[in-house]
Amino acid sequence: MSLGPRVPCYGPRGQLLSNSSDDALTSAHLSQKYPVPFAGSHEELGLEKSWMSPDGRYGPYGFGEEDKSYSRTVVDWDTVDWGLLQNDCFALNAHRFTSEAAKFLNNPVRFAWKSAGKVPEDHQWTDFSGSRRTAIILRAYDGYDYKKRDMQHIRSLIVEASLRTGG
């Protein structure tokens, strides 16, 4: 089954992520010697030999915004409604997802003779039609003191795993 095309979503700066250079990750091609991988090959995988600075990786999510040289639009991160951004993104891309949730089969008997139960068949990825959404759950202890870096990582997860992928 062919999925419909992804519809671009809005990011924390109020612009479509596909049109916002402030929300883009940047890397640089340097003439320095590139590290040899422990296993495998960059060429065989078609990977470019590029470097990503902390600003190139986390700049779109607030890294370095206190510096005068920060060239992106500054965001008031405390006012960004991440849930609304994700819900709006999902609504724009709802045509790509199945409308029903996966069924939970609670049929195995908890205490049964080993020989009496049936072994459930393994499912393959091809058994599922359409696209499914996946939740990423972050856990922290009560009272965890979130640092700037933690928040930049969380923002990057939301944008890259949800908003940039169409839901």
PDB file of C-alpha atoms in Angstrom:
ATOM      1  CA  MET A   1       0.000   0.000   0.000  1.00  0.00           C
ATOM      2  CA  SER A   2       1.386   3.352  -0.987  1.00  0.00           C
ATOM      3  CA  LEU A   3       1.100   6.078   1.597  1.00  0.00           C
ATOM      4  CA  GLY A   4       0.030   9.537   0.609  1.00  0.00           C
ATOM      5  CA  PRO A   5       2.636  12.273   0.520  1.00  0.00           C
ATOM      6  CA  ARG A   6       3.721  13.966   3.729  1.00  0.00           C
ATOM      7  CA  VAL A   7       2.302  17.404   4.249  1.00  0.00           C
ATOM      8  CA  PRO A   8       4.814  19.845   5.782  1.00  0.00           C
ATOM      9  CA  CYS A   9       4.108  20.872   9.361  1.00  0.00           C
ATOM     10  CA  TYR A  10       4.593  24.095  11.281  1.00  0.00           C
ATOM     11  CA  GLY A  11       7.499  24.403  13.683  1.00  0.00           C
ATOM     12  CA  PRO A  12       8.055  26.399  16.865  1.00  0.00           C
ATOM     13  CA  ARG A  13       8.789  29.584  14.895  1.00  0.00           C
ATOM     14  CA  GLY A  14       5.322  29.530  13.285  1.00  0.00           C
ATOM     15  CA  GLN A  15       6.679  28.695   9.824  1.00  0.00           C
ATOM     16  CA  LEU A  16       6.467  25.521   7.777  1.00  0.00           C
ATOM     17  CA  LEU A  17       9.539  23.470   8.618  1.00  0.00           C
ATOM     18  CA  SER A  18      10.096  22.865   4.903  1.00  0.00           C
ATOM     19  CA  ASN A  19      10.459  26.644   4.336  1.00  0.00           C
ATOM     20  CA  SER A  20      12.268  27.752   7.490  1.00  0.00           C
ATOM     21  CA  SER A  21      16.044  28.032   7.288  1.00  0.00           C
ATOM     22  CA  ASP A  22      16.054  28.911  11.012  1.00  0.00           C
ATOM     23  CA  ASP A  23      14.727  25.414  11.775  1.00  0.00           C
ATOM     24  CA  ALA A  24      17.185  23.587   9.510  1.00  0.00           C
ATOM     25  CA  LEU A  25      20.076  21.488  10.783  1.00  0.00           C
ATOM     26  CA  THR A  26      23.400  22.461   9.249  1.00  0.00           C
ATOM     27  CA  SER A  27      26.609  20.570   8.695  1.00  0.00           C
ATOM     28  CA  ALA A  28      29.944  21.528   7.212  1.00  0.00           C
ATOM     29  CA  HIS A  29      32.316  19.756   4.879  1.00  0.00           C
ATOM     30  CA  LEU A  30      35.771  20.256   6.298  1.00  0.00           C
ATOM     31  CA  SER A  31      39.103  19.442   4.738  1.00  0.00           C
ATOM     32  CA  GLN A  32      40.292  17.783   7.947  1.00  0.00           C
ATOM     33  CA  LYS A  33      40.963  14.065   8.024  1.00  0.00           C
ATOM     34  CA  TYR A  34      37.753  12.185   8.753  1.00  0.00           C
ATOM     35  CA  PRO A  35      37.881   9.424  11.400  1.00  0.00           C
ATOM     36  CA  VAL A  36      38.015   5.866  10.084  1.00  0.00           C
ATOM     37  CA  PRO A  37      34.912   3.949  11.225  1.00  0.00           C
ATOM     38  CA  PHE A  38      35.443   1.045  13.604  1.00  0.00           C
ATOM     39  CA  ALA A  39      33.358  -1.160  11.316  1.00  0.00           C
ATOM     40  CA  GLY A  40      31.715  -0.615   7.954  1.00  0.00           C
ATOM     41  CA  SER A  41      32.229   2.111   5.423  1.00  0.00           C
ATOM     42  CA  HIS A  42      30.798   5.578   4.913  1.00  0.00           C
ATOM     43  CA  GLU A  43      31.116   5.155   1.141  1.00  0.00           C
ATOM     44  CA  GLU A  44      29.214   1.850   1.045  1.00  0.00           C
ATOM     45  CA  LEU A  45      26.348   3.390   2.990  1.00  0.00           C
ATOM     46  CA  GLY A  46      26.344   6.547   0.890  1.00  0.00           C
ATOM     47  CA  LEU A  47      27.061   8.750   3.916  1.00  0.00           C
ATOM     48  CA  GLU A  48      28.695  12.102   3.389  1.00  0.00           C
ATOM     49  CA  LYS A  49      31.785  12.949   5.373  1.00  0.00           C
ATOM     50  CA  SER A  50      30.466  16.026   7.118  1.00  0.00           C
ATOM     51  CA  TRP A  51      30.755  17.526  10.569  1.00  0.00           C
ATOM     52  CA  MET A  52      27.964  18.914  12.677  1.00  0.00           C
ATOM     53  CA  SER A  53      28.782  21.517  15.291  1.00  0.00           C
ATOM     54  CA  PRO A  54      26.648  21.935  18.419  1.00  0.00           C
ATOM     55  CA  ASP A  55      25.143  25.038  16.806  1.00  0.00           C
ATOM     56  CA  GLY A  56      24.376  23.179  13.592  1.00  0.00           C
ATOM     57  CA  ARG A  57      22.737  20.341  15.498  1.00  0.00           C
ATOM     58  CA  TYR A  58      20.953  22.115  18.362  1.00  0.00           C
ATOM     59  CA  GLY A  59      20.884  25.746  17.203  1.00  0.00           C
ATOM     60  CA  PRO A  60      17.321  25.374  15.865  1.00  0.00           C
ATOM     61  CA  TYR A  61      16.268  24.297  19.372  1.00  0.00           C
ATOM     62  CA  GLY A  62      17.820  27.147  21.344  1.00  0.00           C
ATOM     63  CA  PHE A  63      21.520  26.271  21.611  1.00  0.00           C
ATOM     64  CA  GLY A  64      23.574  29.467  21.597  1.00  0.00           C
ATOM     65  CA  GLU A  65      20.611  31.845  21.449  1.00  0.00           C
ATOM     66  CA  GLU A  66      22.092  33.931  24.269  1.00  0.00           C
ATOM     67  CA  ASP A  67      25.103  34.740  22.043  1.00  0.00           C
ATOM     68  CA  LYS A  68      25.089  37.945  20.004  1.00  0.00           C
ATOM     69  CA  SER A  69      26.174  35.924  16.969  1.00  0.00           C
ATOM     70  CA  TYR A  70      23.015  33.759  17.082  1.00  0.00           C
ATOM     71  CA  SER A  71      21.607  34.132  13.573  1.00  0.00           C
ATOM     72  CA  ARG A  72      18.254  32.363  13.958  1.00  0.00           C
ATOM     73  CA  THR A  73      14.914  33.832  14.990  1.00  0.00           C
ATOM     74  CA  VAL A  74      14.772  33.699  18.793  1.00  0.00           C
ATOM     75  CA  VAL A  75      11.836  31.703  20.176  1.00  0.00           C
ATOM     76  CA  ASP A  76      10.114  32.163  23.531  1.00  0.00           C
ATOM     77  CA  TRP A  77      10.285  28.435  24.277  1.00  0.00           C
ATOM     78  CA  ASP A  78       8.048  28.700  27.342  1.00  0.00           C
ATOM     79  CA  THR A  79       5.101  29.739  25.168  1.00  0.00           C
ATOM     80  CA  VAL A  80       5.435  27.059  22.466  1.00  0.00           C
ATOM     81  CA  ASP A  81       2.464  24.676  22.607  1.00  0.00           C
ATOM     82  CA  TRP A  82       4.189  21.461  21.537  1.00  0.00           C
ATOM     83  CA  GLY A  83       1.022  19.405  21.899  1.00  0.00           C
ATOM     84  CA  LEU A  84      -0.890  21.722  19.572  1.00  0.00           C
ATOM     85  CA  LEU A  85       1.929  21.660  16.994  1.00  0.00           C
ATOM     86  CA  GLN A  86       1.912  17.848  17.016  1.00  0.00           C
ATOM     87  CA  ASN A  87      -1.893  17.614  16.861  1.00  0.00           C
ATOM     88  CA  ASP A  88      -2.042  20.093  13.970  1.00  0.00           C
ATOM     89  CA  CYS A  89       0.695  18.155  12.175  1.00  0.00           C
ATOM     90  CA  PHE A  90      -1.201  14.908  12.652  1.00  0.00           C
ATOM     91  CA  ALA A  91      -4.407  16.514  11.339  1.00  0.00           C
ATOM     92  CA  LEU A  92      -2.584  17.684   8.195  1.00  0.00           C
ATOM     93  CA  ASN A  93      -1.265  14.149   7.645  1.00  0.00           C
ATOM     94  CA  ALA A  94      -4.237  12.097   8.894  1.00  0.00           C
ATOM     95  CA  HIS A  95      -4.707  10.628   5.407  1.00  0.00           C
ATOM     96  CA  ARG A  96      -1.444   8.717   5.909  1.00  0.00           C
ATOM     97  CA  PHE A  97      -2.517   6.836   9.031  1.00  0.00           C
ATOM     98  CA  THR A  98      -4.996   4.075   9.711  1.00  0.00           C
ATOM     99  CA  SER A  99      -8.057   5.247  11.595  1.00  0.00           C
ATOM    100  CA  GLU A 100      -8.244   2.376  14.029  1.00  0.00           C
ATOM    101  CA  ALA A 101      -5.912   1.561  16.869  1.00  0.00           C
ATOM    102  CA  ALA A 102      -4.107  -1.758  17.023  1.00  0.00           C
ATOM    103  CA  LYS A 103      -6.196  -4.369  18.750  1.00  0.00           C
ATOM    104  CA  PHE A 104      -5.041  -5.671  22.109  1.00  0.00           C
ATOM    105  CA  LEU A 105      -5.617  -9.386  22.313  1.00  0.00           C
ATOM    106  CA  ASN A 106      -5.771 -10.494  25.910  1.00  0.00           C
ATOM    107  CA  ASN A 107      -6.387 -14.128  25.137  1.00  0.00           C
ATOM    108  CA  PRO A 108      -3.437 -15.965  26.674  1.00  0.00           C
ATOM    109  CA  VAL A 109      -4.479 -17.528  29.951  1.00  0.00           C
ATOM    110  CA  ARG A 110      -2.209 -16.398  32.731  1.00  0.00           C
ATOM    111  CA  PHE A 111      -1.880 -19.750  34.477  1.00  0.00           C
ATOM    112  CA  ALA A 112      -2.185 -22.568  31.965  1.00  0.00           C
ATOM    113  CA  TRP A 113      -0.461 -25.818  31.248  1.00  0.00           C
ATOM    114  CA  LYS A 114       2.348 -25.237  28.809  1.00  0.00           C
ATOM    115  CA  SER A 115       1.017 -27.815  26.384  1.00  0.00           C
ATOM    116  CA  ALA A 116      -2.531 -26.423  26.505  1.00  0.00           C
ATOM    117  CA  GLY A 117      -1.747 -22.974  25.094  1.00  0.00           C
ATOM    118  CA  LYS A 118      -1.293 -21.984  21.489  1.00  0.00           C
ATOM    119  CA  VAL A 119       1.825 -20.162  20.445  1.00  0.00           C
ATOM    120  CA  PRO A 120       0.772 -16.909  18.770  1.00  0.00           C
ATOM    121  CA  GLU A 121       2.047 -16.498  15.260  1.00  0.00           C
ATOM    122  CA  ASP A 122       4.723 -13.907  14.646  1.00  0.00           C
ATOM    123  CA  HIS A 123       3.610 -10.824  12.779  1.00  0.00           C
ATOM    124  CA  GLN A 124       5.639  -9.395   9.923  1.00  0.00           C
ATOM    125  CA  TRP A 125       5.886  -5.724   8.979  1.00  0.00           C
ATOM    126  CA  THR A 126       4.053  -6.540   5.756  1.00  0.00           C
ATOM    127  CA  ASP A 127       0.994  -7.620   7.789  1.00  0.00           C
ATOM    128  CA  PHE A 128       0.207  -3.996   8.618  1.00  0.00           C
ATOM    129  CA  SER A 129      -1.400  -1.684   6.118  1.00  0.00           C
ATOM    130  CA  GLY A 130      -1.016   2.050   6.192  1.00  0.00           C
ATOM    131  CA  SER A 131       1.292   3.807   8.546  1.00  0.00           C
ATOM    132  CA  ARG A 132       1.262   3.722  12.303  1.00  0.00           C
ATOM    133  CA  ARG A 133       2.278   6.281  14.859  1.00  0.00           C
ATOM    134  CA  THR A 134       4.768   5.509  17.576  1.00  0.00           C
ATOM    135  CA  ALA A 135       4.991   7.138  20.975  1.00  0.00           C
ATOM    136  CA  ILE A 136       8.329   8.097  22.477  1.00  0.00           C
ATOM    137  CA  ILE A 137       8.106   8.136  26.247  1.00  0.00           C
ATOM    138  CA  LEU A 138      10.650  10.045  28.301  1.00  0.00           C
ATOM    139  CA  ARG A 139      10.863   9.208  31.965  1.00  0.00           C
ATOM    140  CA  ALA A 140      12.521  11.150  34.750  1.00  0.00           C
ATOM    141  CA  TYR A 141      12.326  11.013  38.496  1.00  0.00           C
ATOM    142  CA  ASP A 142      10.041  13.390  40.372  1.00  0.00           C
ATOM    143  CA  GLY A 143      11.799  16.689  40.886  1.00  0.00           C
ATOM    144  CA  TYR A 144      14.276  16.219  38.022  1.00  0.00           C
ATOM    145  CA  ASP A 145      15.961  19.543  37.314  1.00  0.00           C
ATOM    146  CA  TYR A 146      15.795  19.980  33.542  1.00  0.00           C
ATOM    147  CA  LYS A 147      18.795  21.857  32.190  1.00  0.00           C
ATOM    148  CA  LYS A 148      18.974  23.901  28.966  1.00  0.00           C
ATOM    149  CA  ARG A 149      20.662  20.993  27.209  1.00  0.00           C
ATOM    150  CA  ASP A 150      17.878  18.596  28.271  1.00  0.00           C
ATOM    151  CA  MET A 151      15.258  20.924  26.828  1.00  0.00           C
ATOM    152  CA  GLN A 152      17.193  21.280  23.564  1.00  0.00           C
ATOM    153  CA  HIS A 153      17.306  17.483  23.254  1.00  0.00           C
ATOM    154  CA  ILE A 154      13.574  17.173  23.962  1.00  0.00           C
ATOM    155  CA  ARG A 155      12.738  19.909  21.439  1.00  0.00           C
ATOM    156  CA  SER A 156      14.852  18.122  18.828  1.00  0.00           C
ATOM    157  CA  LEU A 157      12.996  14.854  19.500  1.00  0.00           C
ATOM    158  CA  ILE A 158       9.603  16.492  19.036  1.00  0.00           C
ATOM    159  CA  VAL A 159      10.576  18.310  15.847  1.00  0.00           C
ATOM    160  CA  GLU A 160      12.573  15.506  14.232  1.00  0.00           C
ATOM    161  CA  ALA A 161      10.492  12.489  15.283  1.00  0.00           C
ATOM    162  CA  SER A 162       7.057  14.075  14.907  1.00  0.00           C
ATOM    163  CA  LEU A 163       6.834  17.383  13.072  1.00  0.00           C
ATOM    164  CA  ARG A 164       9.424  16.689  10.355  1.00  0.00           C
ATOM    165  CA  THR A 165       8.031  13.213   9.662  1.00  0.00           C
ATOM    166  CA  GLY A 166       4.446  14.322   9.207  1.00  0.00           C
ATOM    167  CA  GLY A 167       2.850  13.253  12.430  1.00  0.00           C
TER     168      GLY A 167
END
